PDB file of C-alpha atoms and ligand atoms in Angstrom:
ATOM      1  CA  UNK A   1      27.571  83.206  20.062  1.00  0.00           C
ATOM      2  CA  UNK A   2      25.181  85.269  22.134  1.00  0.00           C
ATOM      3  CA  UNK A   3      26.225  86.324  25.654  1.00  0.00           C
ATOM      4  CA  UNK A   4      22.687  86.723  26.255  1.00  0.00           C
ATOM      5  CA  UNK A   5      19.523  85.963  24.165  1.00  0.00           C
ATOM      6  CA  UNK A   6      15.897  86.397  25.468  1.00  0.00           C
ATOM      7  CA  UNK A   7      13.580  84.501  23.040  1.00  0.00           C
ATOM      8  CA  UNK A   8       9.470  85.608  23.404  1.00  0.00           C
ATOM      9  CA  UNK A   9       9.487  86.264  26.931  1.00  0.00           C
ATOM     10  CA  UNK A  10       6.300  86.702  28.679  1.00  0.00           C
ATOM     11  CA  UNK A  11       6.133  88.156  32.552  1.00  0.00           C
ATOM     12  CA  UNK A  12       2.878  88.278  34.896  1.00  0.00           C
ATOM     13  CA  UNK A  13       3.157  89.101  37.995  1.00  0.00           C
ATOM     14  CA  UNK A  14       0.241  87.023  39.437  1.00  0.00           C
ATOM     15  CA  UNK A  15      -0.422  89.527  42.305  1.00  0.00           C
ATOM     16  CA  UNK A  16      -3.089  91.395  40.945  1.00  0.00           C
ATOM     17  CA  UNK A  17      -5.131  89.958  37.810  1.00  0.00           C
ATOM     18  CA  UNK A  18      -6.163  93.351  37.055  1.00  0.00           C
ATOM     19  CA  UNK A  19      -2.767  94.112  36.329  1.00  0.00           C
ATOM     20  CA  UNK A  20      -0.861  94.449  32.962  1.00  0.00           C
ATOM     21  CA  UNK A  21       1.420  92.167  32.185  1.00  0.00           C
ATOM     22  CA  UNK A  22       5.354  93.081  32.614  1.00  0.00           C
ATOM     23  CA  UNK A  23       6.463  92.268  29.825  1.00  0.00           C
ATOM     24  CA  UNK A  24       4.972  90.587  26.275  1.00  0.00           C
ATOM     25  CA  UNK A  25       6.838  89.132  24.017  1.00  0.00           C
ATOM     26  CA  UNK A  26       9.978  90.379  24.145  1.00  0.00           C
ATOM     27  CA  UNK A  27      13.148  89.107  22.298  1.00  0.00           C
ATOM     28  CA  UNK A  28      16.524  90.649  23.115  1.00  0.00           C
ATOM     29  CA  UNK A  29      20.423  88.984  22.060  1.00  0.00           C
ATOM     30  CA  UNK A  30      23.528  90.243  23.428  1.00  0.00           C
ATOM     31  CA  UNK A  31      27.075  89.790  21.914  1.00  0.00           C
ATOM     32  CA  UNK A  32      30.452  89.571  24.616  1.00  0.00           C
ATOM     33  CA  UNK A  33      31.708  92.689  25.028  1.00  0.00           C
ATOM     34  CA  UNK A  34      28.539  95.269  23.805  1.00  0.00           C
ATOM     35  CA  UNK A  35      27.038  98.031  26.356  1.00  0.00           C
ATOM     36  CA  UNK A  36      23.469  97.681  26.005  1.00  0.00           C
ATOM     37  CA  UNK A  37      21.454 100.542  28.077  1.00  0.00           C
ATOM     38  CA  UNK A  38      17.690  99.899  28.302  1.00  0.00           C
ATOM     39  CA  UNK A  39      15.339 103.150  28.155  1.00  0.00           C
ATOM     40  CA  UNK A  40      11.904 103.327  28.828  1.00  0.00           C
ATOM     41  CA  UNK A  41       8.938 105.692  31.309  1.00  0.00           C
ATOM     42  CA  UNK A  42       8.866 103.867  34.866  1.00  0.00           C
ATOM     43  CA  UNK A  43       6.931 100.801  34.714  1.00  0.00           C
ATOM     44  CA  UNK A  44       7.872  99.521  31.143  1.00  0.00           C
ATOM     45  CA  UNK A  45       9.431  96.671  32.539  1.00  0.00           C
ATOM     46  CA  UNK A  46      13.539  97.572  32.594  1.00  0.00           C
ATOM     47  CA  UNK A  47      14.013  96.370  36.113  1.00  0.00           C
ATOM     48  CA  UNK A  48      11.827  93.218  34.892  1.00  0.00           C
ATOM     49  CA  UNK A  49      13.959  92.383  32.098  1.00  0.00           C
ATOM     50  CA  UNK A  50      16.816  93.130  33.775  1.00  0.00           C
ATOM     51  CA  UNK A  51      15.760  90.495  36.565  1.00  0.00           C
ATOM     52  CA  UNK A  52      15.650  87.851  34.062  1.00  0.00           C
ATOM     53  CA  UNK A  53      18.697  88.316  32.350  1.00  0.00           C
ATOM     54  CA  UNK A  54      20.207  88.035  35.704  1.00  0.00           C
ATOM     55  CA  UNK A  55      18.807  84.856  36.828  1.00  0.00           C
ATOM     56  CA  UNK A  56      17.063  86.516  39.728  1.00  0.00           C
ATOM     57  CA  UNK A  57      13.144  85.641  38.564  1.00  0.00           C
ATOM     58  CA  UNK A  58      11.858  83.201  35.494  1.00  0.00           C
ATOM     59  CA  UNK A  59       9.524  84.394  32.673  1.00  0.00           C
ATOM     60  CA  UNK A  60       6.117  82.984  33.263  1.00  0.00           C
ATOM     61  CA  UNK A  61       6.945  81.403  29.182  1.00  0.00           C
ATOM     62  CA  UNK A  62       9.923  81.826  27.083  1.00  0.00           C
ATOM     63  CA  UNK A  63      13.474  81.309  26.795  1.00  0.00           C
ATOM     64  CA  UNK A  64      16.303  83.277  28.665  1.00  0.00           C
ATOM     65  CA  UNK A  65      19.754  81.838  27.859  1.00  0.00           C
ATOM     66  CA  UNK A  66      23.112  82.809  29.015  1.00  0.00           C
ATOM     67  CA  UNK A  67      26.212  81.909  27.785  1.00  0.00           C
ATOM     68  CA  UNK A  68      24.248  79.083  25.532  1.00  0.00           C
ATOM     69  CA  UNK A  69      22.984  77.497  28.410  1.00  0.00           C
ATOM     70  CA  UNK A  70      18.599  77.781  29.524  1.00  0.00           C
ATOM     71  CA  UNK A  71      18.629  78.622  32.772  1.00  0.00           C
ATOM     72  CA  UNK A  72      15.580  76.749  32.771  1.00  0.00           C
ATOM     73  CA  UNK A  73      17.374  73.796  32.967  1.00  0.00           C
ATOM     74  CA  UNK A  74      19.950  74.828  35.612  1.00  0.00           C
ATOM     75  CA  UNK A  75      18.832  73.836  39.445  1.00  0.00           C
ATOM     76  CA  UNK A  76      19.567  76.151  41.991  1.00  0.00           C
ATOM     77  CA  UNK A  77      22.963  76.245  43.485  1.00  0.00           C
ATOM     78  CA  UNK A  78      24.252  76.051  39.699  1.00  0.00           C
ATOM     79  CA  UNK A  79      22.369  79.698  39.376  1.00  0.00           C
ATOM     80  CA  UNK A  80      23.722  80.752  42.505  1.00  0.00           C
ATOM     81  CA  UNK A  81      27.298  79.837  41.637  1.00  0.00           C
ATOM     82  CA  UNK A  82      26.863  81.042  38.261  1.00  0.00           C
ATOM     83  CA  UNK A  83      25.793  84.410  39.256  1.00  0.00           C
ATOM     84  CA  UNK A  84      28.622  84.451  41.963  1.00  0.00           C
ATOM     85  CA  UNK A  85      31.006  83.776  39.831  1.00  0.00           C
ATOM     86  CA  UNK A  86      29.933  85.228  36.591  1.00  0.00           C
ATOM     87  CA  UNK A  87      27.933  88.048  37.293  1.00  0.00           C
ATOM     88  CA  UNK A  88      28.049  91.573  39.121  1.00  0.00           C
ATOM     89  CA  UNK A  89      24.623  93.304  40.379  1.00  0.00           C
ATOM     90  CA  UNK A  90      24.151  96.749  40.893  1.00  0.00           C
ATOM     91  CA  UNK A  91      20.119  96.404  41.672  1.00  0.00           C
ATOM     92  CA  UNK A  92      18.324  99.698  43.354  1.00  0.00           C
ATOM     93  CA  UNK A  93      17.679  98.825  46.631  1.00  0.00           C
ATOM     94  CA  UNK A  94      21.583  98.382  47.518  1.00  0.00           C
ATOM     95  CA  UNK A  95      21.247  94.830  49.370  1.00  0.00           C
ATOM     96  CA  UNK A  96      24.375  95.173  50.840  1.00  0.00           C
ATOM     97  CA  UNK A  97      24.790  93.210  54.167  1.00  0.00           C
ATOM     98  CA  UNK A  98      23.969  95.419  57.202  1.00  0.00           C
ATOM     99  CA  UNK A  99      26.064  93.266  59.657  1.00  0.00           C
ATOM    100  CA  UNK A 100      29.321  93.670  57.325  1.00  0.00           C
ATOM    101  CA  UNK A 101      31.563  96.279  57.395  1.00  0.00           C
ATOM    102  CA  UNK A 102      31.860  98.656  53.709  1.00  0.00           C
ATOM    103  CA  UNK A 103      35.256  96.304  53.331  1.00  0.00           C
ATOM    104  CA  UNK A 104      33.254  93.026  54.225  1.00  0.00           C
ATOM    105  CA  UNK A 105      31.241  94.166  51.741  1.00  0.00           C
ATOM    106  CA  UNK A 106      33.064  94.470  48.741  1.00  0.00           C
ATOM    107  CA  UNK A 107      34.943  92.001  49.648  1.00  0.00           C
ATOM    108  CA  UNK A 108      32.314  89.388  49.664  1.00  0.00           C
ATOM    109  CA  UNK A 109      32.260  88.299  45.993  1.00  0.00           C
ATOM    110  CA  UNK A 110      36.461  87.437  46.502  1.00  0.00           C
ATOM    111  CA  UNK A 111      35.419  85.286  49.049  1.00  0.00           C
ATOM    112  CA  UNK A 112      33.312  83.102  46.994  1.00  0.00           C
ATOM    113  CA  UNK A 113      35.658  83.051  44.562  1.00  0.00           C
ATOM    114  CA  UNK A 114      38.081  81.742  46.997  1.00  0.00           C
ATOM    115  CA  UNK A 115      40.764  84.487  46.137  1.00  0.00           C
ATOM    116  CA  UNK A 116      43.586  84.443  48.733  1.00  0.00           C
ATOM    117  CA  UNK A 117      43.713  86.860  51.159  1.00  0.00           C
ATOM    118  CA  UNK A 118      46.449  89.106  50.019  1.00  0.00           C
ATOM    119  CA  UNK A 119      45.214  89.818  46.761  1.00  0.00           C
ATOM    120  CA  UNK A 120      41.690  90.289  47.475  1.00  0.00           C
ATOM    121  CA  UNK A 121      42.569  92.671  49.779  1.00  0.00           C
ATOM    122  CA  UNK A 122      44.570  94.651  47.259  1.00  0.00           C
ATOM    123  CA  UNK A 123      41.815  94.548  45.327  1.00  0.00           C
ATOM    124  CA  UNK A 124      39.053  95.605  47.668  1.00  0.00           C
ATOM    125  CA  UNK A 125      41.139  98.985  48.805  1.00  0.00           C
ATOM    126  CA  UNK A 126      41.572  99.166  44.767  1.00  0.00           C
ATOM    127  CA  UNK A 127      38.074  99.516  44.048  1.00  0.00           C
ATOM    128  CA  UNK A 128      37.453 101.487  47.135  1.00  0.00           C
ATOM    129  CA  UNK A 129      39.700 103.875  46.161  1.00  0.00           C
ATOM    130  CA  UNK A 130      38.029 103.976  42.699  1.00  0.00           C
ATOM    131  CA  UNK A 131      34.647 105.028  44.037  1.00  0.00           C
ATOM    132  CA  UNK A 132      35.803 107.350  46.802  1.00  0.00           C
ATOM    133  CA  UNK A 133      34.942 105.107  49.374  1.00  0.00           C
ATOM    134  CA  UNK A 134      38.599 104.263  51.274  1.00  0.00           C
ATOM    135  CA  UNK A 135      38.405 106.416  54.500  1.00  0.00           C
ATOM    136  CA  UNK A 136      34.933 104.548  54.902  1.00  0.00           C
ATOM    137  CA  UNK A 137      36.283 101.404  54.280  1.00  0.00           C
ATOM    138  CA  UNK A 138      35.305 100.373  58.444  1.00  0.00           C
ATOM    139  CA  UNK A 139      31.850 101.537  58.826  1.00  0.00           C
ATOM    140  CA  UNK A 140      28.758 100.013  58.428  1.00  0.00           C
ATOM    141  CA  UNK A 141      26.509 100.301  55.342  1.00  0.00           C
ATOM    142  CA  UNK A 142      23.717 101.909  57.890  1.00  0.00           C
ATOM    143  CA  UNK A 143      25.862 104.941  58.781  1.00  0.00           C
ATOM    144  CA  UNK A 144      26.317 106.208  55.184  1.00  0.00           C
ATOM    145  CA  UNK A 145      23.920 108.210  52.234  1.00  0.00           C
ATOM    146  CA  UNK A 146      22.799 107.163  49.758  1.00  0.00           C
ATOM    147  CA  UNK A 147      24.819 107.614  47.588  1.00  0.00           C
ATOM    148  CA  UNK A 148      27.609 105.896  49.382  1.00  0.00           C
ATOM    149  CA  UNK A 149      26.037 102.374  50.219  1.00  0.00           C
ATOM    150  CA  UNK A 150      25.224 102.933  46.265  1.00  0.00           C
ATOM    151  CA  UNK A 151      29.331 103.276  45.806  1.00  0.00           C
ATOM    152  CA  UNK A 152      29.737  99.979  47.652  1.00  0.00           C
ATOM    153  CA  UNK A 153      27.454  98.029  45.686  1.00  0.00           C
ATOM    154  CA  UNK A 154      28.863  99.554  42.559  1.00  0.00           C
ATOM    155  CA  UNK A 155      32.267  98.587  44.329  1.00  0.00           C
ATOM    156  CA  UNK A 156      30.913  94.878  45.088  1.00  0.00           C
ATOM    157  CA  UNK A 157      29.694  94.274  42.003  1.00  0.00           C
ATOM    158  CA  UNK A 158      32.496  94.820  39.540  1.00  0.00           C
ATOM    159  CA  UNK A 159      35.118  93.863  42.468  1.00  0.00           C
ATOM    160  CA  UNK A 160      35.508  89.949  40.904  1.00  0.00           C
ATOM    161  CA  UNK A 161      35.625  90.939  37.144  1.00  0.00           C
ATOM    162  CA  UNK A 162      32.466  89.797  36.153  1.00  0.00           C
ATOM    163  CA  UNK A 163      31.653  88.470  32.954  1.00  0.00           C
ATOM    164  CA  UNK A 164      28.410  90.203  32.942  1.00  0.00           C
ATOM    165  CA  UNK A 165      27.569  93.512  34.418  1.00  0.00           C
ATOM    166  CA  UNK A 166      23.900  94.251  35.189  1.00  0.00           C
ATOM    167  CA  UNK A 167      23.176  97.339  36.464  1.00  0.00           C
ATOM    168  CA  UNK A 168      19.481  99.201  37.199  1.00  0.00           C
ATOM    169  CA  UNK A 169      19.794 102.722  37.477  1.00  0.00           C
ATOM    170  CA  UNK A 170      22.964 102.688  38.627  1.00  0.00           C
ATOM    171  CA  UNK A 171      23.641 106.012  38.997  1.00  0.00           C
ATOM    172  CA  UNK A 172      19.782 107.189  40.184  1.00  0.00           C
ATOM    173  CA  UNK A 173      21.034 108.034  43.761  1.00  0.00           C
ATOM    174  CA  UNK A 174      23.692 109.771  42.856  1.00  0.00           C
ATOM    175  CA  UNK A 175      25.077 113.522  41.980  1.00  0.00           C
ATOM    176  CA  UNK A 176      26.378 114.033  38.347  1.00  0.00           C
ATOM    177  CA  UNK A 177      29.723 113.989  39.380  1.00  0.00           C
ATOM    178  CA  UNK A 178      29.885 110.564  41.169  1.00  0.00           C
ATOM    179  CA  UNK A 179      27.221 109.166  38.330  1.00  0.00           C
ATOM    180  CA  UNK A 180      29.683 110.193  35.740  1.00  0.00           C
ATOM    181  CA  UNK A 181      32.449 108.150  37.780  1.00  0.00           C
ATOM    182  CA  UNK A 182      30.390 105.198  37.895  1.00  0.00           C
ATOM    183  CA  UNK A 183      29.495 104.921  34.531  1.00  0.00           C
ATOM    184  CA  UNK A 184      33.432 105.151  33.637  1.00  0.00           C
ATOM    185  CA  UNK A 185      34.209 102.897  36.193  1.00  0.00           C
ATOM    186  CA  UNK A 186      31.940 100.187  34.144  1.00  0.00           C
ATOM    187  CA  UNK A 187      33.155 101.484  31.172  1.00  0.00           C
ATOM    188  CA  UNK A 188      36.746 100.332  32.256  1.00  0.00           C
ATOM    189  CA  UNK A 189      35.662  96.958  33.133  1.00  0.00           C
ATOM    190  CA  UNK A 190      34.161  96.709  29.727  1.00  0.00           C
ATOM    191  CA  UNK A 191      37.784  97.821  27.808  1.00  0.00           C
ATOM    192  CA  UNK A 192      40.287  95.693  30.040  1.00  0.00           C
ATOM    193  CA  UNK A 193      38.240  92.859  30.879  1.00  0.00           C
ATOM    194  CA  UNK A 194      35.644  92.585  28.034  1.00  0.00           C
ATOM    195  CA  UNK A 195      32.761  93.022  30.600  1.00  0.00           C
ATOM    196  CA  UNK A 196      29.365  92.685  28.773  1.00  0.00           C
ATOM    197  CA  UNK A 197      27.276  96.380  30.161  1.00  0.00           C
ATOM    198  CA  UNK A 198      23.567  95.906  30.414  1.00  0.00           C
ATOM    199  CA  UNK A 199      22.026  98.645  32.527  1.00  0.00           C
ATOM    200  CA  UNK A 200      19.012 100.603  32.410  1.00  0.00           C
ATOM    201  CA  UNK A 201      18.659 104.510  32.801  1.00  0.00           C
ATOM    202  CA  UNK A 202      16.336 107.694  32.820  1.00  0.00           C
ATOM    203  CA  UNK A 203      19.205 110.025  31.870  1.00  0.00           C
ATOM    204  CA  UNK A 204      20.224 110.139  28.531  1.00  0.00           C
ATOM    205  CA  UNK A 205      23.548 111.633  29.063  1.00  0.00           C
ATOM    206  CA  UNK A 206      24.061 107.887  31.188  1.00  0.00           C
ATOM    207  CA  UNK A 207      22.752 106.239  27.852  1.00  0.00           C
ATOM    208  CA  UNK A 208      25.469 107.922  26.172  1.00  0.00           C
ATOM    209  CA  UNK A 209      27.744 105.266  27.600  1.00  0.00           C
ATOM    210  CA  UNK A 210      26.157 102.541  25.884  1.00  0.00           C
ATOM    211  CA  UNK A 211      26.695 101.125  22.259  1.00  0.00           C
ATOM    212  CA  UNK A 212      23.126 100.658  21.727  1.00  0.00           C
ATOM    213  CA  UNK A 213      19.828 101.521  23.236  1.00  0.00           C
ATOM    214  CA  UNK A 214      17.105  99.427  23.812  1.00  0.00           C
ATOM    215  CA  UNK A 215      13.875 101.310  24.279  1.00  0.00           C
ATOM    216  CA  UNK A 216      10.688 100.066  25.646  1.00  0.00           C
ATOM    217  CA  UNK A 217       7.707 100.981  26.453  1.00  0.00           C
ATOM    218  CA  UNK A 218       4.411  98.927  28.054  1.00  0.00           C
ATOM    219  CA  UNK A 219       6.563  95.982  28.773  1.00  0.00           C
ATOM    220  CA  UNK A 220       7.370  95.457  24.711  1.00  0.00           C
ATOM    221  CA  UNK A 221      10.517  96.530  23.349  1.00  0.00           C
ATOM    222  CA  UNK A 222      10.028  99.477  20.854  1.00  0.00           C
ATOM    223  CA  UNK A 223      13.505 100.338  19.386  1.00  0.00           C
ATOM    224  CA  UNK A 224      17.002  98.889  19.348  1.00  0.00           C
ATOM    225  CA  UNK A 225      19.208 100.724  17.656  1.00  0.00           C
ATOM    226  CA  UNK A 226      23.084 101.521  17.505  1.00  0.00           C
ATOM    227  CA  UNK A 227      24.422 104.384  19.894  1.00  0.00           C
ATOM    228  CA  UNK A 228      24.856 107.670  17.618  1.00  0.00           C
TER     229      UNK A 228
HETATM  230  P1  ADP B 301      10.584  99.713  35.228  1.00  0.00           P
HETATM  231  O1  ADP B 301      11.821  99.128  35.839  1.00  0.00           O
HETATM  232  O2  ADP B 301      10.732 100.033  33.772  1.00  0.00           O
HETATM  233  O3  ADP B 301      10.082 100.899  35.992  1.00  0.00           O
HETATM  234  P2  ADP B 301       9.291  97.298  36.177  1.00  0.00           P
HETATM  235  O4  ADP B 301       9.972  96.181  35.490  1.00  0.00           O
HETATM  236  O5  ADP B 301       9.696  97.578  37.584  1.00  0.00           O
HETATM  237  O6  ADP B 301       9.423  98.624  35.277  1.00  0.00           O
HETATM  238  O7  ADP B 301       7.736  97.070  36.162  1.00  0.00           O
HETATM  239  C1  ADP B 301       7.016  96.634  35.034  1.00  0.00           C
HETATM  240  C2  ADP B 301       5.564  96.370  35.419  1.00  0.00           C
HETATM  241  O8  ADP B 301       5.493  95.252  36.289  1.00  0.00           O
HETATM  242  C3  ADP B 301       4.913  97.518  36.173  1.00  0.00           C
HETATM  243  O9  ADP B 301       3.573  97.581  35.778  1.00  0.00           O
HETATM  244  C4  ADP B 301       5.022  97.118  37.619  1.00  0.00           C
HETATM  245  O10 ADP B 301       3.983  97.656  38.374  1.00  0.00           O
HETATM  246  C5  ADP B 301       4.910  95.595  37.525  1.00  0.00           C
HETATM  247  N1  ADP B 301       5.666  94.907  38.594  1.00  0.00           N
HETATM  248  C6  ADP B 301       7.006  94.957  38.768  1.00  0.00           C
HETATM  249  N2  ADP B 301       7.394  94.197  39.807  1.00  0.00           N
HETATM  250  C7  ADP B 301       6.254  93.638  40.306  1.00  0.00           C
HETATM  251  C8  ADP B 301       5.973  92.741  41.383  1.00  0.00           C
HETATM  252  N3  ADP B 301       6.939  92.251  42.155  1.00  0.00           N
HETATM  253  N4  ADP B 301       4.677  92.390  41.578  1.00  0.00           N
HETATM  254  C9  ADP B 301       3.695  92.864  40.797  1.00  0.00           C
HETATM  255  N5  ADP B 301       3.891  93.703  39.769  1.00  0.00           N
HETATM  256  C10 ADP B 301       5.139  94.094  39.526  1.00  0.00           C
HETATM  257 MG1   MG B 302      12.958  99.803  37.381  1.00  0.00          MG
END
């Protein structure tokens, strides 16, 4: 069964009528387990997509079901807890919680997942260590680059194991270096835990990571093919 399948999905934004739509027509399935890296100029509708898939906006007409349920159907706090539980974000704009420290941060996800304490603190200094982040572990998001509050959402995201890893340009704010440990870092989660990798990219040696590529272009998808 599909992780994932997106059946004729339509997106308007309704903000501006002059505008064109965000995406038309577009069909996408996704086994357990595949890396799927979506490709396309700015404004072809990746982040929109993306959105969908993770239960964060509704088409405006089509299907998007998860794990064979239509999240159509599903009422609020069953989306919520589903996307707790299930799903790790790494969006663009970090949303990480100002008023938390970097631990606090990560940590979050093992909260709602009601992980005792001992454990989820192993595994909070874990992933910190992973992304280079434990000396920073008591500071605020606010007194850190760029590239480090995007370390602690790549931290908070994969920190409960998700089932589905969503990720939109995760690596954009970042130097090759730390990218390149990013990208393995989600590669990991896809070999131990089966973690399904959708994520979007500009740089094709990021798409390299992926087992197939998804290109589109004017909100339609243009090619899916297998990775070379
Ligand atoms: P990409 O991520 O590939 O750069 P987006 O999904 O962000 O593309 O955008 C697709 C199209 O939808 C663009 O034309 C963009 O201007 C438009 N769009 C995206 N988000 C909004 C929004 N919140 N309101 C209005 N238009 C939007
Ligand atoms: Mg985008």
């Amino acid at each position: 069964m599909s992780l994932i399948m997106v059946r004729n999905v339509h997106k308007h934004y309704t903000l501006d009528k002059a505008d064109a739509p965000a995406l038309i027509d577009v069909s996408l399935e996704v086994s357990p387990g595949e890396r799927v890296c979506l490709m396309g100029p700015s404004g072809s509708g990746k982040s929109t997509l993306l959105n969908l898939i993770g239960c964060i906006d509704s088409p405006t007409s089509g299907a998007v079901v998860i794990d064979g349920e239509d999240t159509k159907g599903m009422g609020d706090a069953r989306l919520s807890e589903f996307r707790n539980r299930r799903m790790g974000f790494i969006f663009q704009s970090f949303n990480l919680i100002p008023v938390l420290s970097v631990f606090e941060n990560v940590e979050y996800p093992l909260l709602l997942q009601k992980m005792p304490a001992q454990k989820r603190r192993a595994r909070v200094q874990e992933l910190l260590a992973r992304v280079g982040l434990s000396d920073m572990s008591r500071r605020s998001p606010e007194n850190l680059s760029g590239g480090q509050r995007q370390r602690v959402a790549i931290a908070r995201a994969l920190v409960g194991k998700p089932l589905l890893v969503i990720a939109d340009e995760p690596t954009a704010s970042l130097d090759h270096a730390t990218g390149s440990g990013v990208m393995e870092l989600m590669m990991e989660m896809n070999r131990s835990e089966g973690s399904t990798l959708v994520f979007s990219t500009h740089d094709a040696s990021v798409s390299r990571y992926a087992g197939r590529i998804v290109t589109m272009i004017d909100g339609r998808i243009t090619e899916d093919r297998r990775a070379a």
